[in-house]
Amino acid sequence: PTAAREMSLSSRVPVGRSLAASRRPAPRASVRCVADAVTAVSTETLKRKILRLSALTDRGQLLFQQKAYAPLDDYGRKHRQEIAEAVEALVATQSGNVADESPGRPVANASLINGDWECVLATKQLFRSSPFFMAIQDAFGEAMFGERKSSEVFFRLHELQVKSWGASTVGRVAQRIDLENGAMESYFDTILFALTVIPIFGWFKLLPTFGGRIKTYADEVTLDEKTGKLSLVLDRTRVELAEGIPKPPLVLPWFLDRDYPVKFVWRLLPWNKGRDPAASTYVRYLDEDFRIMADRDGEVFVYCRVEDAGEA
């Protein structure tokens, strides 16, 4: 019997290890590994939640709380709060705080920001992810137009101009960042007159559907790893054809594949006093495949890494 008990015990406890040792608590390293695994799971869960909310809100374009969107305020309010909570929870999984009220966070590995990224969610207009509109926002600063910031009024007027009656639709929005060379390439696809028919009388097109890809280039791109501030200077823009979007008719193709020297013209405008079109945005969260940015007003832009944003 004693031998049998010894065999039974030896089958449970490794050779050279006492029974008392087998009852000791797990080493701290093991506990830490379990904690890291739990954090990883929760991080992926938060990412999936943000992507689900992106789908529910048309990449965030149903969230705006303005008088023109009043009928959708109740619909968007709940989702806006959910997005804010999910974003803050995801940001909290990465340590580090900035001392001042900057919306940025310290960046542990700046090289992760390099590469191609696609914007999947924005709490303001998608086109504001472009350096062109970033520079306009920074140029307006804190100036007010009535009860609203002048930059907000400008962006709203621009949106009314290009999107009223479904005249324009924003397609893919993407960025390519190269910190080593201090460069950023940003673009969004735009489709014009996608829905110009008279259903009662027939399904013929009143106006042709066409569009293109509006690219913006920035240089002097730098990242402050302590504050998460990404600084840049707008250089130029151009309009190109995009695969699957019909070519513009009449004389409009003449404007394609031409560089427009925005920086040069910007300096000539008297109210800019010779200043460069500088802009800044802030890193809130960054890992291998997910990036969250915030503008100077705290509005959020969420990006997912893609293989090659320029080829899709």
Short mmCIF file of C-alpha atoms in Angstrom, two decimals:
data_model
loop_
_atom_site.label_atom_id
_atom_site.label_comp_id
_atom_site.label_asym_id
_atom_site.label_seq_id
_atom_site.Cartn_x
_atom_site.Cartn_y
_atom_site.Cartn_z
CA PRO A 1 0.00 0.00 0.00
CA THR A 2 2.80 2.42 0.90
CA ALA A 3 4.48 1.75 -2.42
CA ALA A 4 1.19 2.30 -4.23
CA ARG A 5 0.71 5.63 -2.49
CA GLU A 6 4.23 6.66 -3.39
CA MET A 7 3.62 5.76 -7.05
CA SER A 8 0.38 7.71 -7.04
CA LEU A 9 2.09 10.74 -5.52
CA SER A 10 5.03 10.53 -7.86
CA SER A 11 2.69 10.58 -10.85
CA ARG A 12 1.33 13.95 -9.74
CA VAL A 13 4.49 15.70 -8.53
CA PRO A 14 7.48 16.10 -10.89
CA VAL A 15 10.73 14.33 -9.97
CA GLY A 16 12.90 16.41 -7.63
CA ARG A 17 9.98 18.59 -6.52
CA SER A 18 8.41 18.22 -3.10
CA LEU A 19 4.71 18.18 -2.35
CA ALA A 20 5.09 21.46 -0.49
CA ALA A 21 6.66 23.04 -3.55
CA SER A 22 3.73 21.88 -5.68
CA ARG A 23 1.39 23.80 -3.40
CA ARG A 24 3.28 27.10 -3.61
CA PRO A 25 1.58 30.05 -5.38
CA ALA A 26 2.39 30.57 -9.03
CA PRO A 27 5.39 32.82 -9.66
CA ARG A 28 4.67 36.51 -10.26
CA ALA A 29 5.81 36.17 -13.86
CA SER A 30 3.00 33.69 -14.49
CA VAL A 31 0.47 36.02 -12.87
CA ARG A 32 1.77 38.87 -15.01
CA CYS A 33 1.43 36.76 -18.16
CA VAL A 34 -2.18 36.00 -17.27
CA ALA A 35 -2.86 39.70 -16.69
CA ASP A 36 -1.26 40.58 -20.03
CA ALA A 37 -3.43 37.96 -21.74
CA VAL A 38 -6.57 39.41 -20.16
CA THR A 39 -5.53 42.91 -21.27
CA ALA A 40 -4.90 41.66 -24.81
CA VAL A 41 -8.33 40.08 -24.97
CA SER A 42 -10.03 43.22 -23.67
CA THR A 43 -8.05 45.35 -26.13
CA GLU A 44 -9.26 43.29 -29.08
CA THR A 45 -12.80 43.38 -27.70
CA LEU A 46 -12.68 47.18 -27.52
CA LYS A 47 -11.37 47.39 -31.07
CA ARG A 48 -14.23 45.22 -32.31
CA LYS A 49 -16.72 47.39 -30.44
CA ILE A 50 -15.35 50.54 -32.06
CA LEU A 51 -15.56 48.95 -35.50
CA ARG A 52 -19.13 47.82 -34.82
CA LEU A 53 -20.09 51.38 -33.79
CA SER A 54 -18.40 52.63 -36.95
CA ALA A 55 -20.72 50.44 -39.03
CA LEU A 56 -23.78 51.56 -37.04
CA THR A 57 -23.02 55.26 -37.58
CA ASP A 58 -21.78 55.30 -41.19
CA ARG A 59 -18.15 55.75 -40.08
CA GLY A 60 -19.36 58.30 -37.53
CA GLN A 61 -21.14 60.52 -40.04
CA LEU A 62 -24.48 60.21 -38.19
CA LEU A 63 -23.07 61.62 -34.95
CA PHE A 64 -23.04 65.35 -35.59
CA GLN A 65 -25.00 67.43 -33.10
CA GLN A 66 -25.92 70.52 -35.09
CA LYS A 67 -29.27 72.13 -35.85
CA ALA A 68 -29.16 70.86 -39.41
CA TYR A 69 -28.90 67.32 -38.04
CA ALA A 70 -31.52 67.84 -35.30
CA PRO A 71 -33.73 64.88 -36.34
CA LEU A 72 -30.77 62.55 -35.77
CA ASP A 73 -29.61 63.95 -32.42
CA ASP A 74 -31.34 61.29 -30.35
CA TYR A 75 -30.11 58.54 -32.67
CA GLY A 76 -26.53 59.72 -32.59
CA ARG A 77 -26.26 60.76 -28.94
CA LYS A 78 -26.21 57.22 -27.55
CA HIS A 79 -23.69 55.97 -30.11
CA ARG A 80 -21.48 59.02 -29.65
CA GLN A 81 -21.30 58.29 -25.93
CA GLU A 82 -20.56 54.62 -26.60
CA ILE A 83 -17.74 55.55 -28.99
CA ALA A 84 -16.27 58.00 -26.46
CA GLU A 85 -16.30 55.36 -23.73
CA ALA A 86 -14.80 52.65 -25.94
CA VAL A 87 -12.06 54.98 -27.19
CA GLU A 88 -11.14 56.11 -23.68
CA ALA A 89 -11.11 52.50 -22.46
CA LEU A 90 -8.77 51.51 -25.29
CA VAL A 91 -6.52 54.52 -24.67
CA ALA A 92 -6.33 53.55 -20.98
CA THR A 93 -4.77 50.19 -21.90
CA GLN A 94 -1.59 52.04 -22.86
CA SER A 95 0.24 53.72 -19.99
CA GLY A 96 1.39 57.30 -19.94
CA ASN A 97 -0.20 60.69 -19.43
CA VAL A 98 0.65 64.15 -20.69
CA ALA A 99 0.96 66.78 -17.98
CA ASP A 100 -1.03 69.51 -19.74
CA GLU A 101 -4.48 69.31 -21.32
CA SER A 102 -3.14 68.10 -24.66
CA PRO A 103 -5.32 65.38 -26.22
CA GLY A 104 -2.19 63.39 -27.07
CA ARG A 105 -0.52 60.52 -25.23
CA PRO A 106 3.14 59.43 -25.06
CA VAL A 107 4.17 57.11 -27.89
CA ALA A 108 6.30 54.13 -26.88
CA ASN A 109 7.29 53.11 -30.42
CA ALA A 110 7.12 55.93 -32.95
CA SER A 111 8.00 53.64 -35.88
CA LEU A 112 4.57 51.99 -35.60
CA ILE A 113 2.95 55.08 -37.10
CA ASN A 114 4.74 54.50 -40.41
CA GLY A 115 2.86 52.80 -43.23
CA ASP A 116 -0.60 52.81 -44.78
CA TRP A 117 -3.73 53.50 -42.76
CA GLU A 118 -7.42 53.65 -43.61
CA CYS A 119 -9.83 55.88 -41.69
CA VAL A 120 -12.70 53.74 -40.42
CA LEU A 121 -14.37 56.17 -38.00
CA ALA A 122 -14.48 59.92 -37.40
CA THR A 123 -16.57 61.93 -34.96
CA LYS A 124 -16.49 64.82 -37.46
CA GLN A 125 -16.46 65.05 -41.25
CA LEU A 126 -14.21 62.42 -42.84
CA PHE A 127 -12.50 64.92 -45.12
CA ARG A 128 -11.05 66.64 -42.05
CA SER A 129 -8.45 63.86 -41.81
CA SER A 130 -6.70 65.57 -44.75
CA PRO A 131 -3.72 67.86 -43.95
CA PHE A 132 -5.44 70.52 -46.08
CA PHE A 133 -8.35 70.79 -43.67
CA MET A 134 -6.09 70.31 -40.64
CA ALA A 135 -4.18 73.43 -41.74
CA ILE A 136 -7.41 75.39 -42.15
CA GLN A 137 -8.52 74.37 -38.66
CA ASP A 138 -5.20 75.45 -37.15
CA ALA A 139 -5.29 78.71 -39.09
CA PHE A 140 -8.70 79.61 -37.64
CA GLY A 141 -7.49 78.69 -34.16
CA GLU A 142 -9.94 79.70 -31.44
CA ALA A 143 -11.70 82.37 -33.54
CA MET A 144 -15.47 82.40 -33.10
CA PHE A 145 -18.33 83.06 -35.50
CA GLY A 146 -21.29 83.75 -33.28
CA GLU A 147 -21.58 80.87 -30.83
CA ARG A 148 -19.50 78.45 -32.88
CA LYS A 149 -15.87 78.20 -33.82
CA SER A 150 -15.10 79.71 -37.20
CA SER A 151 -13.48 76.47 -38.34
CA GLU A 152 -16.67 74.53 -37.55
CA VAL A 153 -18.74 76.99 -39.60
CA PHE A 154 -16.31 76.73 -42.51
CA PHE A 155 -16.39 72.92 -42.51
CA ARG A 156 -20.16 72.90 -42.28
CA LEU A 157 -20.50 75.28 -45.24
CA HIS A 158 -18.08 73.18 -47.25
CA GLU A 159 -20.10 70.06 -46.46
CA LEU A 160 -23.34 71.75 -47.51
CA GLN A 161 -21.71 72.83 -50.75
CA VAL A 162 -20.44 69.40 -51.80
CA LYS A 163 -22.94 66.99 -50.24
CA SER A 164 -26.37 68.63 -50.51
CA TRP A 165 -28.96 66.51 -52.34
CA GLY A 166 -26.50 63.63 -52.45
CA ALA A 167 -24.35 65.42 -55.01
CA SER A 168 -21.13 64.10 -53.52
CA THR A 169 -20.24 60.94 -51.63
CA VAL A 170 -16.99 60.32 -49.76
CA GLY A 171 -15.48 56.92 -50.46
CA ARG A 172 -12.24 55.57 -49.10
CA VAL A 173 -10.18 57.78 -46.78
CA ALA A 174 -6.54 56.85 -46.18
CA GLN A 175 -3.09 58.06 -45.14
CA ARG A 176 0.49 57.01 -45.75
CA ILE A 177 3.06 58.19 -43.19
CA ASP A 178 6.85 58.08 -43.48
CA LEU A 179 8.49 59.65 -40.41
CA GLU A 180 12.01 58.91 -41.61
CA ASN A 181 11.48 61.16 -44.64
CA GLY A 182 9.10 63.52 -42.85
CA ALA A 183 6.27 62.89 -45.32
CA MET A 184 2.55 62.21 -45.28
CA GLU A 185 0.29 61.38 -48.20
CA SER A 186 -3.44 61.62 -47.52
CA TYR A 187 -6.38 61.06 -49.84
CA PHE A 188 -10.09 60.55 -50.06
CA ASP A 189 -12.17 59.28 -52.97
CA THR A 190 -15.15 61.39 -53.99
CA ILE A 191 -18.07 60.32 -56.19
CA LEU A 192 -20.25 63.00 -57.77
CA PHE A 193 -23.89 62.63 -58.87
CA ALA A 194 -24.24 59.01 -57.84
CA LEU A 195 -28.04 59.29 -57.45
CA THR A 196 -29.44 61.55 -60.16
CA VAL A 197 -32.60 59.82 -61.39
CA ILE A 198 -36.36 60.47 -61.31
CA PRO A 199 -37.89 57.24 -59.90
CA ILE A 200 -41.48 58.20 -60.77
CA PHE A 201 -40.75 58.74 -64.45
CA GLY A 202 -38.05 56.14 -64.95
CA TRP A 203 -34.56 55.08 -64.01
CA PHE A 204 -32.56 57.03 -66.55
CA LYS A 205 -29.66 59.20 -65.37
CA LEU A 206 -30.12 62.95 -65.38
CA LEU A 207 -26.42 63.65 -64.84
CA PRO A 208 -23.36 61.46 -65.35
CA THR A 209 -21.69 59.87 -62.33
CA PHE A 210 -17.98 60.60 -62.03
CA GLY A 211 -15.32 61.41 -59.47
CA GLY A 212 -11.72 60.88 -58.52
CA ARG A 213 -9.14 60.71 -55.78
CA ILE A 214 -8.11 63.93 -54.05
CA LYS A 215 -4.58 63.62 -52.72
CA THR A 216 -2.85 65.95 -50.29
CA TYR A 217 0.86 65.88 -49.56
CA ALA A 218 2.54 67.18 -46.42
CA ASP A 219 6.18 67.47 -45.47
CA GLU A 220 8.18 68.34 -42.33
CA VAL A 221 6.22 65.61 -40.55
CA THR A 222 7.51 65.05 -37.01
CA LEU A 223 6.21 63.19 -33.98
CA ASP A 224 6.84 64.29 -30.41
CA GLU A 225 6.98 60.97 -28.60
CA LYS A 226 6.46 62.59 -25.18
CA THR A 227 3.21 64.38 -26.06
CA GLY A 228 1.99 62.40 -29.08
CA LYS A 229 1.83 65.58 -31.17
CA LEU A 230 2.18 64.95 -34.91
CA SER A 231 3.21 68.15 -36.67
CA LEU A 232 3.26 68.76 -40.43
CA VAL A 233 3.27 71.42 -43.14
CA LEU A 234 0.86 71.19 -46.06
CA ASP A 235 2.71 71.10 -49.39
CA ARG A 236 0.43 70.45 -52.39
CA THR A 237 -2.71 68.70 -53.63
CA ARG A 238 -3.66 66.86 -56.81
CA VAL A 239 -6.68 65.05 -58.28
CA GLU A 240 -6.29 61.63 -59.87
CA LEU A 241 -8.49 58.96 -61.36
CA ALA A 242 -9.51 56.16 -58.99
CA GLU A 243 -10.13 52.62 -60.18
CA GLY A 244 -13.86 51.93 -60.53
CA ILE A 245 -14.91 55.62 -60.50
CA PRO A 246 -15.89 57.01 -63.94
CA LYS A 247 -13.71 59.69 -65.47
CA PRO A 248 -15.03 63.29 -65.32
CA PRO A 249 -16.68 64.50 -68.55
CA LEU A 250 -16.12 67.51 -70.81
CA VAL A 251 -13.13 69.69 -69.89
CA LEU A 252 -12.82 68.40 -66.33
CA PRO A 253 -10.12 65.80 -67.18
CA TRP A 254 -7.80 68.74 -67.82
CA PHE A 255 -7.61 69.25 -64.03
CA LEU A 256 -6.48 65.68 -63.41
CA ASP A 257 -2.90 64.62 -62.60
CA ARG A 258 -1.75 68.15 -61.89
CA ASP A 259 -0.06 69.37 -58.73
CA TYR A 260 -1.60 72.44 -57.13
CA PRO A 261 0.98 74.38 -55.04
CA VAL A 262 -1.09 75.03 -51.95
CA LYS A 263 1.87 76.02 -49.77
CA PHE A 264 3.02 78.66 -52.29
CA VAL A 265 -0.45 80.16 -52.66
CA TRP A 266 -1.09 80.00 -48.90
CA ARG A 267 1.93 82.17 -48.20
CA LEU A 268 0.73 84.79 -50.68
CA LEU A 269 -2.64 85.28 -49.00
CA PRO A 270 -2.41 88.54 -47.01
CA TRP A 271 -4.14 87.21 -43.88
CA ASN A 272 -1.57 84.41 -43.59
CA LYS A 273 1.30 86.94 -43.41
CA GLY A 274 3.73 84.67 -45.21
CA ARG A 275 3.28 81.78 -42.78
CA ASP A 276 3.43 78.15 -43.86
CA PRO A 277 0.21 76.08 -43.77
CA ALA A 278 1.25 74.25 -40.61
CA ALA A 279 -1.03 71.80 -38.82
CA SER A 280 -1.00 69.33 -35.97
CA THR A 281 -2.89 66.29 -34.78
CA TYR A 282 -2.40 64.05 -31.75
CA VAL A 283 -1.84 60.34 -31.17
CA ARG A 284 -4.25 58.91 -28.61
CA TYR A 285 -3.57 55.23 -29.21
CA LEU A 286 -1.11 53.35 -31.41
CA ASP A 287 -0.26 49.70 -31.90
CA GLU A 288 0.64 47.42 -34.81
CA ASP A 289 -2.76 47.61 -36.54
CA PHE A 290 -4.87 50.29 -34.82
CA ARG A 291 -4.39 54.05 -34.47
CA ILE A 292 -6.57 56.70 -32.84
CA MET A 293 -5.89 60.39 -33.49
CA ALA A 294 -7.51 63.53 -32.08
CA ASP A 295 -7.58 67.05 -33.49
CA ARG A 296 -7.09 70.20 -31.43
CA ASP A 297 -10.77 70.12 -30.43
CA GLY A 298 -10.64 66.51 -29.27
CA GLU A 299 -12.57 65.06 -32.21
CA VAL A 300 -11.51 61.47 -32.89
CA PHE A 301 -10.27 59.78 -36.07
CA VAL A 302 -9.75 56.00 -35.98
CA TYR A 303 -7.48 54.21 -38.46
CA CYS A 304 -6.74 50.57 -39.28
CA ARG A 305 -3.49 49.52 -40.89
CA VAL A 306 -3.78 48.24 -44.46
CA GLU A 307 -1.27 46.63 -46.79
CA ASP A 308 -1.11 49.43 -49.36
CA ALA A 309 -3.60 52.29 -49.26
CA GLY A 310 -2.42 53.67 -52.59
CA GLU A 311 -3.20 50.55 -54.60
CA ALA A 312 -6.75 49.81 -53.45
#
